[in-house]
mmCIF file of C-alpha atoms in Angstrom:
data_model
loop_
_atom_site.group_PDB
_atom_site.id
_atom_site.type_symbol
_atom_site.label_atom_id
_atom_site.label_comp_id
_atom_site.label_asym_id
_atom_site.label_seq_id
_atom_site.Cartn_x
_atom_site.Cartn_y
_atom_site.Cartn_z
ATOM 1 C CA UNK A 1 38.767 29.725 40.987
ATOM 2 C CA UNK A 2 42.193 30.281 39.450
ATOM 3 C CA UNK A 3 42.700 26.615 38.653
ATOM 4 C CA UNK A 4 39.256 26.388 37.015
ATOM 5 C CA UNK A 5 39.927 29.509 34.955
ATOM 6 C CA UNK A 6 43.199 28.004 33.736
ATOM 7 C CA UNK A 7 41.627 24.657 32.832
ATOM 8 C CA UNK A 8 38.659 26.056 30.941
ATOM 9 C CA UNK A 9 40.594 27.387 27.886
ATOM 10 C CA UNK A 10 42.331 24.003 27.605
ATOM 11 C CA UNK A 11 39.025 22.118 27.569
ATOM 12 C CA UNK A 12 37.328 24.273 24.912
ATOM 13 C CA UNK A 13 39.594 23.290 21.977
ATOM 14 C CA UNK A 14 39.197 19.636 22.921
ATOM 15 C CA UNK A 15 35.411 19.888 22.965
ATOM 16 C CA UNK A 16 35.365 21.706 19.631
ATOM 17 C CA UNK A 17 37.554 19.062 17.987
ATOM 18 C CA UNK A 18 35.545 16.158 19.385
ATOM 19 C CA UNK A 19 32.141 17.561 18.454
ATOM 20 C CA UNK A 20 32.335 16.579 14.731
ATOM 21 C CA UNK A 21 33.312 13.039 15.707
ATOM 22 C CA UNK A 22 30.412 12.742 18.127
ATOM 23 C CA UNK A 23 27.963 14.061 15.552
ATOM 24 C CA UNK A 24 29.289 11.732 12.848
ATOM 25 C CA UNK A 25 29.165 8.675 15.120
ATOM 26 C CA UNK A 26 25.653 9.580 16.249
ATOM 27 C CA UNK A 27 24.539 9.911 12.627
ATOM 28 C CA UNK A 28 26.103 6.530 11.805
ATOM 29 C CA UNK A 29 24.380 4.846 14.727
ATOM 30 C CA UNK A 30 21.046 6.426 13.834
ATOM 31 C CA UNK A 31 21.365 5.313 10.202
ATOM 32 C CA UNK A 32 22.142 1.713 11.189
ATOM 33 C CA UNK A 33 19.300 1.608 13.702
ATOM 34 C CA UNK A 34 16.831 3.071 11.205
ATOM 35 C CA UNK A 35 17.692 0.573 8.471
ATOM 36 C CA UNK A 36 17.644 -2.401 10.861
ATOM 37 C CA UNK A 37 14.314 -1.348 12.387
ATOM 38 C CA UNK A 38 12.738 -0.806 8.981
ATOM 39 C CA UNK A 39 14.001 -4.192 7.760
ATOM 40 C CA UNK A 40 12.596 -5.945 10.815
ATOM 41 C CA UNK A 41 9.280 -4.185 10.359
ATOM 42 C CA UNK A 42 9.081 -5.294 6.740
ATOM 43 C CA UNK A 43 9.598 -8.936 7.704
ATOM 44 C CA UNK A 44 12.605 -9.290 5.387
ATOM 45 C CA UNK A 45 15.378 -8.798 7.930
ATOM 46 C CA UNK A 46 18.691 -10.461 7.022
ATOM 47 C CA UNK A 47 20.763 -10.079 10.186
ATOM 48 C CA UNK A 48 24.112 -11.002 8.600
ATOM 49 C CA UNK A 49 24.034 -7.765 6.566
ATOM 50 C CA UNK A 50 24.878 -5.979 9.839
ATOM 51 C CA UNK A 51 28.511 -6.973 9.255
ATOM 52 C CA UNK A 52 28.447 -4.817 6.105
ATOM 53 C CA UNK A 53 26.187 -2.071 7.380
ATOM 54 C CA UNK A 54 28.048 -1.137 10.575
ATOM 55 C CA UNK A 55 31.619 -0.956 9.162
ATOM 56 C CA UNK A 56 30.329 1.061 6.210
ATOM 57 C CA UNK A 57 28.623 3.515 8.553
ATOM 58 C CA UNK A 58 31.845 3.883 10.561
ATOM 59 C CA UNK A 59 33.854 4.507 7.380
ATOM 60 C CA UNK A 60 31.414 7.209 6.281
ATOM 61 C CA UNK A 61 31.373 8.782 9.747
ATOM 62 C CA UNK A 62 35.179 9.003 9.809
ATOM 63 C CA UNK A 63 35.053 11.310 6.801
ATOM 64 C CA UNK A 64 32.678 13.778 8.446
ATOM 65 C CA UNK A 65 35.233 15.419 10.769
ATOM 66 C CA UNK A 66 37.712 15.777 7.896
ATOM 67 C CA UNK A 67 35.059 17.536 5.827
ATOM 68 C CA UNK A 68 34.269 19.800 8.778
ATOM 69 C CA UNK A 69 37.924 20.836 9.109
ATOM 70 C CA UNK A 70 38.158 21.791 5.435
ATOM 71 C CA UNK A 71 41.446 22.495 3.741
ATOM 72 C CA UNK A 72 43.504 19.744 2.163
ATOM 73 C CA UNK A 73 41.877 17.043 4.288
ATOM 74 C CA UNK A 74 38.400 17.781 2.956
ATOM 75 C CA UNK A 75 38.952 15.746 -0.219
ATOM 76 C CA UNK A 76 40.027 12.687 1.763
ATOM 77 C CA UNK A 77 37.006 13.111 3.997
ATOM 78 C CA UNK A 78 34.751 13.372 0.968
ATOM 79 C CA UNK A 79 36.155 10.120 -0.425
ATOM 80 C CA UNK A 80 35.579 8.349 2.875
ATOM 81 C CA UNK A 81 31.994 9.580 3.065
ATOM 82 C CA UNK A 82 31.282 8.523 -0.525
ATOM 83 C CA UNK A 83 32.855 5.071 -0.185
ATOM 84 C CA UNK A 84 31.182 4.469 3.156
ATOM 85 C CA UNK A 85 27.799 5.566 1.824
ATOM 86 C CA UNK A 86 28.101 3.293 -1.199
ATOM 87 C CA UNK A 87 28.987 0.244 0.919
ATOM 88 C CA UNK A 88 26.233 1.209 3.392
ATOM 89 C CA UNK A 89 23.720 1.197 0.541
ATOM 90 C CA UNK A 90 24.903 -2.287 -0.456
ATOM 91 C CA UNK A 91 24.418 -3.458 3.125
ATOM 92 C CA UNK A 92 20.951 -1.909 3.296
ATOM 93 C CA UNK A 93 19.874 -3.597 0.059
ATOM 94 C CA UNK A 94 21.173 -6.938 1.303
ATOM 95 C CA UNK A 95 19.475 -6.498 4.666
ATOM 96 C CA UNK A 96 16.138 -5.917 2.926
ATOM 97 C CA UNK A 97 16.893 -8.661 0.388
ATOM 98 C CA UNK A 98 16.154 -6.402 -2.586
ATOM 99 C CA UNK A 99 19.489 -6.306 -4.375
ATOM 100 C CA UNK A 100 17.849 -7.720 -7.498
ATOM 101 C CA UNK A 101 15.514 -4.720 -7.748
ATOM 102 C CA UNK A 102 17.690 -2.051 -6.163
ATOM 103 C CA UNK A 103 20.901 -2.526 -8.144
ATOM 104 C CA UNK A 104 20.420 0.775 -10.090
ATOM 105 C CA UNK A 105 21.271 2.495 -6.817
ATOM 106 C CA UNK A 106 24.829 1.303 -7.429
ATOM 107 C CA UNK A 107 24.779 3.471 -10.561
ATOM 108 C CA UNK A 108 23.205 6.504 -8.913
ATOM 109 C CA UNK A 109 25.451 6.822 -5.849
ATOM 110 C CA UNK A 110 28.900 6.735 -7.534
ATOM 111 C CA UNK A 111 27.690 9.187 -10.156
ATOM 112 C CA UNK A 112 26.369 11.525 -7.476
ATOM 113 C CA UNK A 113 29.721 11.269 -5.685
ATOM 114 C CA UNK A 114 31.523 12.510 -8.806
ATOM 115 C CA UNK A 115 28.880 15.136 -9.535
ATOM 116 C CA UNK A 116 29.252 16.423 -5.975
ATOM 117 C CA UNK A 117 32.733 17.714 -6.804
ATOM 118 C CA UNK A 118 31.298 20.248 -9.266
ATOM 119 C CA UNK A 119 31.926 23.144 -6.897
ATOM 120 C CA UNK A 120 35.662 22.433 -6.667
ATOM 121 C CA UNK A 121 37.174 24.654 -9.348
ATOM 122 C CA UNK A 122 40.713 24.292 -10.669
ATOM 123 C CA UNK A 123 42.772 27.367 -11.476
ATOM 124 C CA UNK A 124 43.630 26.256 -15.024
ATOM 125 C CA UNK A 125 40.770 26.914 -17.496
ATOM 126 C CA UNK A 126 41.264 23.619 -19.325
ATOM 127 C CA UNK A 127 41.316 21.545 -16.132
ATOM 128 C CA UNK A 128 38.290 23.468 -14.860
ATOM 129 C CA UNK A 129 36.371 22.870 -18.090
ATOM 130 C CA UNK A 130 37.187 19.160 -18.214
ATOM 131 C CA UNK A 131 36.256 18.717 -14.566
ATOM 132 C CA UNK A 132 32.984 20.533 -15.096
ATOM 133 C CA UNK A 133 32.184 18.285 -18.058
ATOM 134 C CA UNK A 134 32.959 15.137 -16.042
ATOM 135 C CA UNK A 135 30.814 16.316 -13.124
ATOM 136 C CA UNK A 136 27.856 17.091 -15.388
ATOM 137 C CA UNK A 137 28.265 13.785 -17.206
ATOM 138 C CA UNK A 138 28.191 12.063 -13.822
ATOM 139 C CA UNK A 139 24.942 13.877 -13.053
ATOM 140 C CA UNK A 140 23.572 12.530 -16.331
ATOM 141 C CA UNK A 141 24.650 9.050 -15.230
ATOM 142 C CA UNK A 142 22.775 9.540 -11.956
ATOM 143 C CA UNK A 143 19.620 10.463 -13.895
ATOM 144 C CA UNK A 144 20.120 7.319 -15.968
ATOM 145 C CA UNK A 145 20.363 5.266 -12.770
ATOM 146 C CA UNK A 146 17.166 6.827 -11.438
ATOM 147 C CA UNK A 147 15.411 5.933 -14.684
ATOM 148 C CA UNK A 148 16.655 2.352 -14.423
ATOM 149 C CA UNK A 149 15.346 2.187 -10.857
ATOM 150 C CA UNK A 150 11.924 3.415 -11.939
ATOM 151 C CA UNK A 151 11.902 0.724 -14.620
ATOM 152 C CA UNK A 152 12.864 -1.928 -12.069
ATOM 153 C CA UNK A 153 9.926 -1.044 -9.805
ATOM 154 C CA UNK A 154 7.540 -0.909 -12.810
ATOM 155 C CA UNK A 155 6.707 2.771 -12.438
ATOM 156 C CA UNK A 156 7.609 3.569 -16.042
ATOM 157 C CA UNK A 157 7.894 1.517 -19.211
ATOM 158 C CA UNK A 158 9.867 3.585 -21.736
ATOM 159 C CA UNK A 159 10.013 2.729 -25.412
ATOM 160 C CA UNK A 160 12.941 0.955 -27.049
ATOM 161 C CA UNK A 161 15.966 3.182 -27.531
ATOM 162 C CA UNK A 162 15.136 5.517 -24.637
ATOM 163 C CA UNK A 163 18.784 5.539 -23.510
ATOM 164 C CA UNK A 164 19.565 7.538 -26.640
ATOM 165 C CA UNK A 165 18.170 10.610 -24.919
ATOM 166 C CA UNK A 166 20.823 10.381 -22.209
ATOM 167 C CA UNK A 167 23.519 9.919 -24.839
ATOM 168 C CA UNK A 168 22.298 13.062 -26.596
ATOM 169 C CA UNK A 169 22.312 14.947 -23.293
ATOM 170 C CA UNK A 170 25.912 13.862 -22.700
ATOM 171 C CA UNK A 171 26.862 15.188 -26.137
ATOM 172 C CA UNK A 172 25.194 18.524 -25.413
ATOM 173 C CA UNK A 173 27.055 18.806 -22.091
ATOM 174 C CA UNK A 174 30.456 18.174 -23.674
ATOM 175 C CA UNK A 175 29.690 20.536 -26.538
ATOM 176 C CA UNK A 176 28.589 23.252 -24.125
ATOM 177 C CA UNK A 177 31.848 22.988 -22.225
ATOM 178 C CA UNK A 178 33.775 23.211 -25.494
ATOM 179 C CA UNK A 179 31.945 26.452 -26.307
ATOM 180 C CA UNK A 180 32.714 27.768 -22.827
ATOM 181 C CA UNK A 181 36.435 27.041 -23.310
ATOM 182 C CA UNK A 182 36.420 29.101 -26.509
ATOM 183 C CA UNK A 183 36.216 32.339 -24.531
ATOM 184 C CA UNK A 184 39.471 31.666 -22.658
ATOM 185 C CA UNK A 185 42.757 32.857 -24.130
ATOM 186 C CA UNK A 186 45.168 29.959 -23.824
ATOM 187 C CA UNK A 187 47.749 28.517 -26.231
ATOM 188 C CA UNK A 188 46.111 25.066 -26.423
ATOM 189 C CA UNK A 189 42.553 26.330 -26.806
ATOM 190 C CA UNK A 190 41.997 25.016 -30.349
ATOM 191 C CA UNK A 191 43.275 21.531 -29.539
ATOM 192 C CA UNK A 192 41.132 21.313 -26.404
ATOM 193 C CA UNK A 193 37.995 22.442 -28.227
ATOM 194 C CA UNK A 194 38.606 19.952 -31.041
ATOM 195 C CA UNK A 195 39.029 17.085 -28.577
ATOM 196 C CA UNK A 196 35.690 17.978 -26.970
ATOM 197 C CA UNK A 197 33.646 18.785 -30.074
ATOM 198 C CA UNK A 198 34.432 15.536 -31.899
ATOM 199 C CA UNK A 199 33.156 13.109 -29.224
ATOM 200 C CA UNK A 200 30.233 15.435 -28.455
ATOM 201 C CA UNK A 201 28.966 15.351 -32.040
ATOM 202 C CA UNK A 202 29.428 11.577 -32.290
ATOM 203 C CA UNK A 203 27.585 11.005 -28.998
ATOM 204 C CA UNK A 204 24.715 13.278 -30.032
ATOM 205 C CA UNK A 205 24.274 11.570 -33.418
ATOM 206 C CA UNK A 206 24.441 8.088 -31.891
ATOM 207 C CA UNK A 207 21.904 9.078 -29.258
ATOM 208 C CA UNK A 208 19.597 10.442 -31.938
ATOM 209 C CA UNK A 209 19.942 7.205 -33.901
ATOM 210 C CA UNK A 210 19.053 5.057 -30.861
ATOM 211 C CA UNK A 211 16.215 7.331 -29.820
ATOM 212 C CA UNK A 212 14.555 7.359 -33.217
ATOM 213 C CA UNK A 213 15.366 3.748 -34.051
ATOM 214 C CA UNK A 214 17.223 4.452 -37.294
#
């Protein structure tokens, strides 16, 4: 009884630290099995894509435990998850043999990876404002990728110059962040606002020109 009572506290930390790894590896295995089964069921199974799919899943799974720990390692874990997911998507497209129609996914996923950092706020107002603008611009890029994917699968047929709307949205995002910076008292506020307002106005006017076909 005494020996068991002494061993139990030593085993608990080990089990807690190994649980994220087991969950991540299980998720990676399930993802690979699901994609392979679906590809076989569709009759377009390209077995050699397994050599891309499995390493990518392992890379993504290695970032899960780092994200679970938090702290300074969370960013490294996030990068591993994003890179692994992107390569996994490439492997899945190759396994199904649909890279020609699914390439917009390569626009959506990197943009979503950048947009996913929106919640990480820097202490400096300027750095926080610039990061927020980049994250929102990345979200706009993801919406652009989704639109391209819908065009590829013939679900929508937009008119010529439709991309101007996304350019206008990008200008509005940058301009909104410039306005938000105006309320902060910092010595370089005017310079920062000027650097944001100029490109925002140019992007909005160019987007309007493309959208209306001027």
